[in-house]
mmCIF file of C-alpha atoms and ligand atoms in Angstrom:
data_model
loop_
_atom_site.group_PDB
_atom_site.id
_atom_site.type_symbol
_atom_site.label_atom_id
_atom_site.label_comp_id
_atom_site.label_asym_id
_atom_site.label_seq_id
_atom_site.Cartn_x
_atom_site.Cartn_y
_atom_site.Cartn_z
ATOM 1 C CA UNK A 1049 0.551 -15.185 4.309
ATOM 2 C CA UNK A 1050 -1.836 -12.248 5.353
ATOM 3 C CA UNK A 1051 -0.681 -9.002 5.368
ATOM 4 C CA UNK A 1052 0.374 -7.391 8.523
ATOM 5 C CA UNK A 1053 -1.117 -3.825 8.252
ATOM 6 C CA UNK A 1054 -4.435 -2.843 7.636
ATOM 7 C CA UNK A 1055 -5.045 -0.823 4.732
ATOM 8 C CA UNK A 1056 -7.408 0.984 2.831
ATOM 9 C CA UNK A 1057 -7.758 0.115 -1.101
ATOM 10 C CA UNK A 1058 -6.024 -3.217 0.065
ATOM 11 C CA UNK A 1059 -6.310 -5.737 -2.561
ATOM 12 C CA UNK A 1060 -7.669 -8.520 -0.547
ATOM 13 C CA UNK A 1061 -10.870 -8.691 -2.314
ATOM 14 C CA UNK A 1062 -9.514 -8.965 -5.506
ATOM 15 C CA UNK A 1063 -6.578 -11.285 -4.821
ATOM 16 C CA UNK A 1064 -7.396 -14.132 -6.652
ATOM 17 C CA UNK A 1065 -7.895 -12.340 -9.497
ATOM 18 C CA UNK A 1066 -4.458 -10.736 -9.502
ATOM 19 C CA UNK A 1067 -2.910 -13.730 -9.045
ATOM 20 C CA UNK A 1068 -4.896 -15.327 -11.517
ATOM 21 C CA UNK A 1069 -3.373 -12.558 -14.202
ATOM 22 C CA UNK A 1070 -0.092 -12.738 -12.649
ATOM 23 C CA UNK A 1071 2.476 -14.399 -14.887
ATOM 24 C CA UNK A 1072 3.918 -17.905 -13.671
ATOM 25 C CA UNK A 1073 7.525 -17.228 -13.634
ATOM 26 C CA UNK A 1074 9.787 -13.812 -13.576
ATOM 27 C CA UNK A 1075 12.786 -12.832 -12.376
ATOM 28 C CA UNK A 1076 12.120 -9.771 -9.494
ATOM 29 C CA UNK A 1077 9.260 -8.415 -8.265
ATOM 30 C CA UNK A 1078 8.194 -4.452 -7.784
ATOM 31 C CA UNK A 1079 5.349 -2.966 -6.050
ATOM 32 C CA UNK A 1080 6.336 0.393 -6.036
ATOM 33 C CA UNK A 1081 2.670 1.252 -4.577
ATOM 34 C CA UNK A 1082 2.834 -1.292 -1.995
ATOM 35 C CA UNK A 1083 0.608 -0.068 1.325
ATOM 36 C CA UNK A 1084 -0.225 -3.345 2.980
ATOM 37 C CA UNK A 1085 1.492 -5.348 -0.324
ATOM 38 C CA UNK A 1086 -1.196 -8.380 -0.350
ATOM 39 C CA UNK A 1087 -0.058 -9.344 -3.851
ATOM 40 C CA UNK A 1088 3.558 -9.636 -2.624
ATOM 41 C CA UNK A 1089 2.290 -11.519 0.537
ATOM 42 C CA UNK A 1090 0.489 -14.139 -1.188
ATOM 43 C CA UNK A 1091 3.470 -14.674 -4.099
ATOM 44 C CA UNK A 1092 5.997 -14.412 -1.782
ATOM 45 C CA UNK A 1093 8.762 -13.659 -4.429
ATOM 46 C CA UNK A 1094 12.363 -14.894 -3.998
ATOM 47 C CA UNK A 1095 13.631 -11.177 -4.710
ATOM 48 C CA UNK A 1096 11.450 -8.055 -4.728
ATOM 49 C CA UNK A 1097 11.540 -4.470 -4.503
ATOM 50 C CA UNK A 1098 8.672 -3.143 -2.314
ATOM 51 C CA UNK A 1099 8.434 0.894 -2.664
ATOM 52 C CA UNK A 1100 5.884 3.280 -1.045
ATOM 53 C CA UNK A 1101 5.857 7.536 -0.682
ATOM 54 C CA UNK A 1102 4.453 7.118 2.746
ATOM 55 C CA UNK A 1103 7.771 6.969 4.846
ATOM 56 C CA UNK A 1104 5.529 5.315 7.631
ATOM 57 C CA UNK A 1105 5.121 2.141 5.744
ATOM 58 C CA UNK A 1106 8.710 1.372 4.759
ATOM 59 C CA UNK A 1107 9.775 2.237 7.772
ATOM 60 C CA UNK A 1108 7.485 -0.661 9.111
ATOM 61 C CA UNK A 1109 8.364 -3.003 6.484
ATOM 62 C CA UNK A 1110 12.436 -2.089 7.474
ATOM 63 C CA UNK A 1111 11.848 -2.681 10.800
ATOM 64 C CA UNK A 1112 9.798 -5.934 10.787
ATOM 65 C CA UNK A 1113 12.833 -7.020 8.571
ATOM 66 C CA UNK A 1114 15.543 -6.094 10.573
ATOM 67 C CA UNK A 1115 14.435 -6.020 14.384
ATOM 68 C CA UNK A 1116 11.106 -8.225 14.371
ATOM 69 C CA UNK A 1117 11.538 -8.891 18.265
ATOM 70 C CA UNK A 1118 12.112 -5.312 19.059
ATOM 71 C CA UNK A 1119 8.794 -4.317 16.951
ATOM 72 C CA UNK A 1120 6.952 -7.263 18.435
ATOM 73 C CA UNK A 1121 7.783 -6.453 22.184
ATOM 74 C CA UNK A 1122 6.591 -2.483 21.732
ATOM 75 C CA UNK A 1123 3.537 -3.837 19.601
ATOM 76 C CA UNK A 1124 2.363 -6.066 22.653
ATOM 77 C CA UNK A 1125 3.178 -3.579 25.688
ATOM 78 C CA UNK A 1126 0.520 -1.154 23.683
ATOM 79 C CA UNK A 1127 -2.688 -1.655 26.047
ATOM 80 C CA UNK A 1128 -5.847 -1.352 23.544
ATOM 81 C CA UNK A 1129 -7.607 1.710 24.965
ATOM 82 C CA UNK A 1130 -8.416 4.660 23.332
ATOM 83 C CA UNK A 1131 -5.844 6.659 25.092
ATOM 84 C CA UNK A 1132 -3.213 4.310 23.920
ATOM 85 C CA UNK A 1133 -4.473 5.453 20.489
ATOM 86 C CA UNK A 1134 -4.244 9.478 20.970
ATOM 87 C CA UNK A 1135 -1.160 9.302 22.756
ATOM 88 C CA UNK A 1136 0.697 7.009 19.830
ATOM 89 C CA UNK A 1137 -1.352 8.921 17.476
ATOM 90 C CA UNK A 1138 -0.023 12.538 18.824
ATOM 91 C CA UNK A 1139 3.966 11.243 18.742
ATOM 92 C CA UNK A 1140 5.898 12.666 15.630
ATOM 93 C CA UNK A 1141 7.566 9.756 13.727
ATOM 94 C CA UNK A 1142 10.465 11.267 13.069
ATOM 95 C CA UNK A 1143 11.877 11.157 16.085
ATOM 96 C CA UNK A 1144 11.051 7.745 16.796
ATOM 97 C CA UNK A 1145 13.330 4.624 15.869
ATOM 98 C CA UNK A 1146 11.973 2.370 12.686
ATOM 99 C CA UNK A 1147 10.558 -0.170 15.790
ATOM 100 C CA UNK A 1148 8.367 2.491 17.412
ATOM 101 C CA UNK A 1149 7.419 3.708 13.853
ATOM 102 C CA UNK A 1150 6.498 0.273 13.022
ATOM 103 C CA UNK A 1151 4.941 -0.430 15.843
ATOM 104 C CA UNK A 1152 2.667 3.094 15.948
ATOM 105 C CA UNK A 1153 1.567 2.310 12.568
ATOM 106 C CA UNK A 1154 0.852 -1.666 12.860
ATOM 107 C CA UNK A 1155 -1.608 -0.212 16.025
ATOM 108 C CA UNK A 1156 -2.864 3.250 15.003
ATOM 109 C CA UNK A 1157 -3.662 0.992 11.656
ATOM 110 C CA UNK A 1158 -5.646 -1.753 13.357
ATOM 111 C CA UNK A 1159 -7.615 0.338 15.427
ATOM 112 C CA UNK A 1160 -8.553 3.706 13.271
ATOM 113 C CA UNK A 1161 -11.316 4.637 11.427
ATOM 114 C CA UNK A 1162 -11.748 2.187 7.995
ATOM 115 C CA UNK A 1163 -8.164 1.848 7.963
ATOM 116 C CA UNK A 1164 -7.607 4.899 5.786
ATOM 117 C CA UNK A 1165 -4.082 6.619 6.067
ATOM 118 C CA UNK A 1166 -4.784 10.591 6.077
ATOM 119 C CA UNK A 1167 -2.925 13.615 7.360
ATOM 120 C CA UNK A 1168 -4.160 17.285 8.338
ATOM 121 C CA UNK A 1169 -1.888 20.156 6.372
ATOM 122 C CA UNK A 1170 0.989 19.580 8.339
ATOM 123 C CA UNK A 1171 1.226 16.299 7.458
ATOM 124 C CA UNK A 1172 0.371 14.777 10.683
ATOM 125 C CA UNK A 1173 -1.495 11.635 10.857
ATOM 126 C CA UNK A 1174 -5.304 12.735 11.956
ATOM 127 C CA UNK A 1175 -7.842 9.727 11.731
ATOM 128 C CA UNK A 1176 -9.928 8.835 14.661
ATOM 129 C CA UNK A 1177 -9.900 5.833 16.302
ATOM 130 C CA UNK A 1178 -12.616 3.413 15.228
ATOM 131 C CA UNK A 1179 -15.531 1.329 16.123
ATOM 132 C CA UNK A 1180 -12.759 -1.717 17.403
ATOM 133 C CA UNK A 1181 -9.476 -2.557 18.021
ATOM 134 C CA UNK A 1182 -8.802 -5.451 15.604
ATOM 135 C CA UNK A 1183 -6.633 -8.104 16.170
ATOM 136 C CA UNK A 1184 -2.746 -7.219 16.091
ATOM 137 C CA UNK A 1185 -0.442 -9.711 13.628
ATOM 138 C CA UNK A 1186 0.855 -12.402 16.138
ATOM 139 C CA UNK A 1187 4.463 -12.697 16.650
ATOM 140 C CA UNK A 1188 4.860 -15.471 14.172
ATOM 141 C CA UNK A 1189 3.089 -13.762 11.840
ATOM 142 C CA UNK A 1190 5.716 -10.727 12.038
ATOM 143 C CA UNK A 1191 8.807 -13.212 12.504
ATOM 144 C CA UNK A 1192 7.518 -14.827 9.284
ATOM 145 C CA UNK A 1193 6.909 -11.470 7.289
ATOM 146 C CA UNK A 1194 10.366 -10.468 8.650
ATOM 147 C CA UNK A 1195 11.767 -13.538 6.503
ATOM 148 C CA UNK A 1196 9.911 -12.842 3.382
ATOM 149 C CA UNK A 1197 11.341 -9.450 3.485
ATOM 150 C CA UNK A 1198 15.112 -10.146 4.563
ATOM 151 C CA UNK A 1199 15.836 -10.115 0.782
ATOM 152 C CA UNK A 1200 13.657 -7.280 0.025
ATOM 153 C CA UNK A 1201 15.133 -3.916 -1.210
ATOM 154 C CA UNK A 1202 12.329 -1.226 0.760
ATOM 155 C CA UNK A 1203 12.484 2.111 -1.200
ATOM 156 C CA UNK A 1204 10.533 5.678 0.158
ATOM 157 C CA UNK A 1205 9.662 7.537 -2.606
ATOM 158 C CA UNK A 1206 7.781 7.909 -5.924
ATOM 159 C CA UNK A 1207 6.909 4.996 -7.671
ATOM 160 C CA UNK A 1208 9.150 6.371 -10.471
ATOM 161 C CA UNK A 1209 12.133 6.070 -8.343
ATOM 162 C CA UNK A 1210 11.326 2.151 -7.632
ATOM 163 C CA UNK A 1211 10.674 1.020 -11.109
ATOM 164 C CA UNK A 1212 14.270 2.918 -12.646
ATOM 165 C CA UNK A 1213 15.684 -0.914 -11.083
ATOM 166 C CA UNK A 1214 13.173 -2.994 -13.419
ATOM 167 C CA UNK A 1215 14.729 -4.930 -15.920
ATOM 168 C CA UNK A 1216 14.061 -7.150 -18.794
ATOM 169 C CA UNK A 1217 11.851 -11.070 -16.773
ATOM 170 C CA UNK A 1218 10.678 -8.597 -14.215
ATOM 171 C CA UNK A 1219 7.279 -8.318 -13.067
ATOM 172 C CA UNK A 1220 6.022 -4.667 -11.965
ATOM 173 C CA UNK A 1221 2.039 -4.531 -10.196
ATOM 174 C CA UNK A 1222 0.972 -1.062 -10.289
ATOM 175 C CA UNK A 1223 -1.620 -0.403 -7.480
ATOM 176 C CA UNK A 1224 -1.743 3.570 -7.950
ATOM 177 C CA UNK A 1225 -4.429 5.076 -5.270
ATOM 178 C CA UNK A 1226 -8.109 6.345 -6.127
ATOM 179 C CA UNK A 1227 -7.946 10.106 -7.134
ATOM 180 C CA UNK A 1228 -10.835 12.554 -7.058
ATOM 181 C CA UNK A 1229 -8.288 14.976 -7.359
ATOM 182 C CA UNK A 1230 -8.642 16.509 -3.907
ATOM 183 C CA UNK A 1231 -6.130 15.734 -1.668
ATOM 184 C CA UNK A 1232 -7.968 15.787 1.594
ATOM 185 C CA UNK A 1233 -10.154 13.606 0.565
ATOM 186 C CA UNK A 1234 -8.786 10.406 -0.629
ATOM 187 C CA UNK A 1235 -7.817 6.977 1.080
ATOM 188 C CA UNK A 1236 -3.837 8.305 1.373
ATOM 189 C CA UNK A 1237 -4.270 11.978 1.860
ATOM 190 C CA UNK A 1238 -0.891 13.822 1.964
ATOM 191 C CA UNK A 1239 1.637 15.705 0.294
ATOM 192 C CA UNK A 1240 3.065 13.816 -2.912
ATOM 193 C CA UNK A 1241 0.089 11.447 -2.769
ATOM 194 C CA UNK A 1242 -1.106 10.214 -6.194
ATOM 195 C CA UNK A 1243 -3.429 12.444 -8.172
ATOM 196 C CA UNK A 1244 -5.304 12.109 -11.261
ATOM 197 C CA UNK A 1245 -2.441 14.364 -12.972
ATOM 198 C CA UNK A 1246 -0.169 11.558 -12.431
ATOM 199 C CA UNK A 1247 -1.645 9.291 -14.994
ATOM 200 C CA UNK A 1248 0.058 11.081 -17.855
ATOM 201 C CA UNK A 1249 3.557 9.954 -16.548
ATOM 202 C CA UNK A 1250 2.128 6.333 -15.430
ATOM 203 C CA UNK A 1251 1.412 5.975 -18.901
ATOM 204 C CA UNK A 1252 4.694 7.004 -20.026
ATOM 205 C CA UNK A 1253 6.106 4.883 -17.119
ATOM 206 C CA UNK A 1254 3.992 1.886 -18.742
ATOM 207 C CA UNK A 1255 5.276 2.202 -22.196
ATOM 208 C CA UNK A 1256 9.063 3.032 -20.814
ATOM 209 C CA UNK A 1257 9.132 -0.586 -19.213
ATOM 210 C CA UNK A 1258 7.133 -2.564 -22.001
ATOM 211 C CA UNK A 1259 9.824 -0.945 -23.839
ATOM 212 C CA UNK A 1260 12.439 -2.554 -21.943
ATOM 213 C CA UNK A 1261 10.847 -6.040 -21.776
ATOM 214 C CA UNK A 1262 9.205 -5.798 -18.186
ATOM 215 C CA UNK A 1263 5.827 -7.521 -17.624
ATOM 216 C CA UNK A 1264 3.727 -5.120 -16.006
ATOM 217 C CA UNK A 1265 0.060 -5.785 -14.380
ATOM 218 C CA UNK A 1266 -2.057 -2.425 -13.572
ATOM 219 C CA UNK A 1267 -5.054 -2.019 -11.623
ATOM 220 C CA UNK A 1268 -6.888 1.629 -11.319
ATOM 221 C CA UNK A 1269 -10.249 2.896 -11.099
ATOM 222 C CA UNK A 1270 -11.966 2.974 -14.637
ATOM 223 C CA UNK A 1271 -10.957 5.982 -15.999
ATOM 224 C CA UNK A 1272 -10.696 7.406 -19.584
ATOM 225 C CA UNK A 1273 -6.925 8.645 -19.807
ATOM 226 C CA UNK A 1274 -5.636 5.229 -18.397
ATOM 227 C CA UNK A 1275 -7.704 3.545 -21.076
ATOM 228 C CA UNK A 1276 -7.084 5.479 -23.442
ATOM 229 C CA UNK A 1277 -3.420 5.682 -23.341
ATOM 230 C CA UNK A 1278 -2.819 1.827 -23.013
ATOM 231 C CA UNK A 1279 -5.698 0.601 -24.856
ATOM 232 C CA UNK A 1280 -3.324 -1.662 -26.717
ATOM 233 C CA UNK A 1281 -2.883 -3.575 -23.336
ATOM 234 C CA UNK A 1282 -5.160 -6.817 -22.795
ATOM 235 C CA UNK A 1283 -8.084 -5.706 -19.769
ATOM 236 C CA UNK A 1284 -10.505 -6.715 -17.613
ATOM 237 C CA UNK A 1285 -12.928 -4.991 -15.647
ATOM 238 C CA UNK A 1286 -13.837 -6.082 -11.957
ATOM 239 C CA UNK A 1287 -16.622 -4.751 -9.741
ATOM 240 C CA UNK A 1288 -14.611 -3.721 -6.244
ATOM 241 C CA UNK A 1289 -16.556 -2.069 -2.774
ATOM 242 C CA UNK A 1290 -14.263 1.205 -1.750
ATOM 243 C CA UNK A 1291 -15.167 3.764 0.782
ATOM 244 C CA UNK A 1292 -15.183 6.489 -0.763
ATOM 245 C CA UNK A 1293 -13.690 9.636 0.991
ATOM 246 C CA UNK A 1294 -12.471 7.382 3.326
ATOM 247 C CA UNK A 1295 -15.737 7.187 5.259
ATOM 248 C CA UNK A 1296 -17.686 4.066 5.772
ATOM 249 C CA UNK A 1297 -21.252 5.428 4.814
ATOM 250 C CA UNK A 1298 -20.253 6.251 1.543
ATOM 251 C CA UNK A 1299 -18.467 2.484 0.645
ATOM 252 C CA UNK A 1300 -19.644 2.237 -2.785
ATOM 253 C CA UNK A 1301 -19.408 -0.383 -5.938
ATOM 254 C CA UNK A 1302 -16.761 0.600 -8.219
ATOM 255 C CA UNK A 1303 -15.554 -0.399 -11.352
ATOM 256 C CA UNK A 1304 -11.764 -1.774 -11.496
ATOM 257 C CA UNK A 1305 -9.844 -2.343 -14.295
ATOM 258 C CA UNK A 1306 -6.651 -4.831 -14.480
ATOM 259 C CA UNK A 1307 -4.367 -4.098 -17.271
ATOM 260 C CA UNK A 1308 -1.165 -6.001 -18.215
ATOM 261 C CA UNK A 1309 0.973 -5.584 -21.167
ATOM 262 C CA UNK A 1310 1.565 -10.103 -21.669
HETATM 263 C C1 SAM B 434 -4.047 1.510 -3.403
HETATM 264 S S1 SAM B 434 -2.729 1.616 -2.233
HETATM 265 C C2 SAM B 434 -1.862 0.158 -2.543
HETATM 266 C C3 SAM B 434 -2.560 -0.983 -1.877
HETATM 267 C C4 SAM B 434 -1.782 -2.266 -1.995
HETATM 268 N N1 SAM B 434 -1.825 -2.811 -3.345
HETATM 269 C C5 SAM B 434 -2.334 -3.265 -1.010
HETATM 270 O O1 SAM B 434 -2.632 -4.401 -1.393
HETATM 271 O O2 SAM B 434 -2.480 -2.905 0.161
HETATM 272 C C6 SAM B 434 -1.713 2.858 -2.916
HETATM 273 C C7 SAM B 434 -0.421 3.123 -2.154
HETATM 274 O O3 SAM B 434 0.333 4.069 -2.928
HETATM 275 C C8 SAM B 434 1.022 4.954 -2.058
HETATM 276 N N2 SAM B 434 1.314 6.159 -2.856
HETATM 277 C C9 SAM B 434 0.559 7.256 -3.055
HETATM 278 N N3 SAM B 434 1.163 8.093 -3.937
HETATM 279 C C10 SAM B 434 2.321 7.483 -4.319
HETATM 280 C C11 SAM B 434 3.360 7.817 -5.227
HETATM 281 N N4 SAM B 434 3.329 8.954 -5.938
HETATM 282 N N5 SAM B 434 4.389 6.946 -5.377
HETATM 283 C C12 SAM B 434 4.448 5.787 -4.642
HETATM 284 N N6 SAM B 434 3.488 5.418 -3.756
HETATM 285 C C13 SAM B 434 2.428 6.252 -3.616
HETATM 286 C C14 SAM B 434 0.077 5.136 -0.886
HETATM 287 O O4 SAM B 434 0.811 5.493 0.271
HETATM 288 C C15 SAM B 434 -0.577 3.748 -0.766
HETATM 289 O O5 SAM B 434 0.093 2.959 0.174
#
């Protein structure tokens, strides 16, 4: 099924080749960088563990789980105008319920700026709206997304904290973000966010689960520390379009590897 937020870095384009290099049969599923999750939307595992830092998206994917009519009915009242968009944009999630976060995020996705996720310094969500509204998820798409998920464990945090579960027939896809290493700048701009220091303990977090007999599939931006410290893994390089920065102007070819360790 498609995905129900939009989301930059999504891994639409490249789909078929991750499910291509996926392996046939495991026993759970982790994303622990999951954003809009189009790998686990398209295998539609019986068990899964979906993890993201952004406390935005699990609270969506918790909500469209548990109360699907509840986020559908706020989703639809939401008149597509751009003050719609300010005013959800200028509400603080945290004192909303997991519907109204869910349903902020499914809009304020749909209609901003290249779909990019980025906060100012206080960690409040600052893109613009965009040229269009797209089109929202119907309400069978959500009711259906809601029973993919009912046996999905949803985890906020670091995606070291969602791969401690993995065991030995699990499958673990690694979708880390771009990094140019400035934090205001990338696709999923805020504090905690993925930066190119991080790939020292990915690595380690690679090795730790080949280790303990999980199949893992990685994709990143070419880069010479990733290859370099799992160049005994089989990979293939891809040619992907990203914006880079986040703006549209600057979308760019870039080179992709996918890495797996079977
Ligand atoms: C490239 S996107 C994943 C896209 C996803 N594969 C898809 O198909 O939409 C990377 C995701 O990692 C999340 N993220 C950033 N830093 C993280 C971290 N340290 N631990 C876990 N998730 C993180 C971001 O919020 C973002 O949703």
């Amino acid at each position: 099924m498609n995905p129900i937020l939009r989301w930059a870095g999504s891994k639409r384009k490249v789909l078929s080749n991750l499910r291509g290099l996926s392996p046939a049969s495991f026993q759970r599923y982790f994303e622990p960088f999951a954003g809009s999750a189009v790998l686990f939307f398209d295998l539609l595992p019986k068990s899964a563990v979906l993890g993201d830092l952004n406390p935005e998206v699990i609270a969506t994917y918790t909500a469209i789980r548990d109360t699907p009519e509840e986020v559908c009915d706020y989703l639809y009242s939401v008149p597509k105008t751009r003050e719609a968009y300010y005013t959800l944009r200028e509400l603080t999630p945290e004192t909303l319920t997991n519907t109204q976060r869910a349903a902020r995020l499914v809009f304020l996705m749909k209609s901003c700026f290249n779909g990019v996720y980025r906060t100012n310094r206080q960690g409040r969500f600052n893109v613009p709206l965009g040229s269009h509204f797209f089109s929202l998820p119907t309400r069978d798409d959500i009711y259906s997304a809601s029973n993919f998920l009912a046996e999905v464990d949803l985890i906020c945090g670091d995606f070291s904290t969602a791969i401690n579960k993995a065991q030995s027939g699990d499958f673990v896809y690694l979708d880390p973000p771009y990094s140019d290493g400035n934090r205001f700048r990338g696709e999923y701009s805020y504090q905690g966010s993925f930066q190119s220091a991080d790939q020292e303990r990915l690595i380690l977090a690679c090795r730790d689960l080949t280790d303990r007999g999980v199949k893992v599939l990685l994709s990143f931006k070419e880069c010479e520390t990733l290859c370099h410290g799992l160049n005994d893994w089989s990979m293939r390089k891809i040619n992907v379009t990203r914006s880079v920065a986040g703006f549209s102007h600057s979308r760019r070819l870039a080179r992709e590897i996918l890495a797996c360790n079977y």
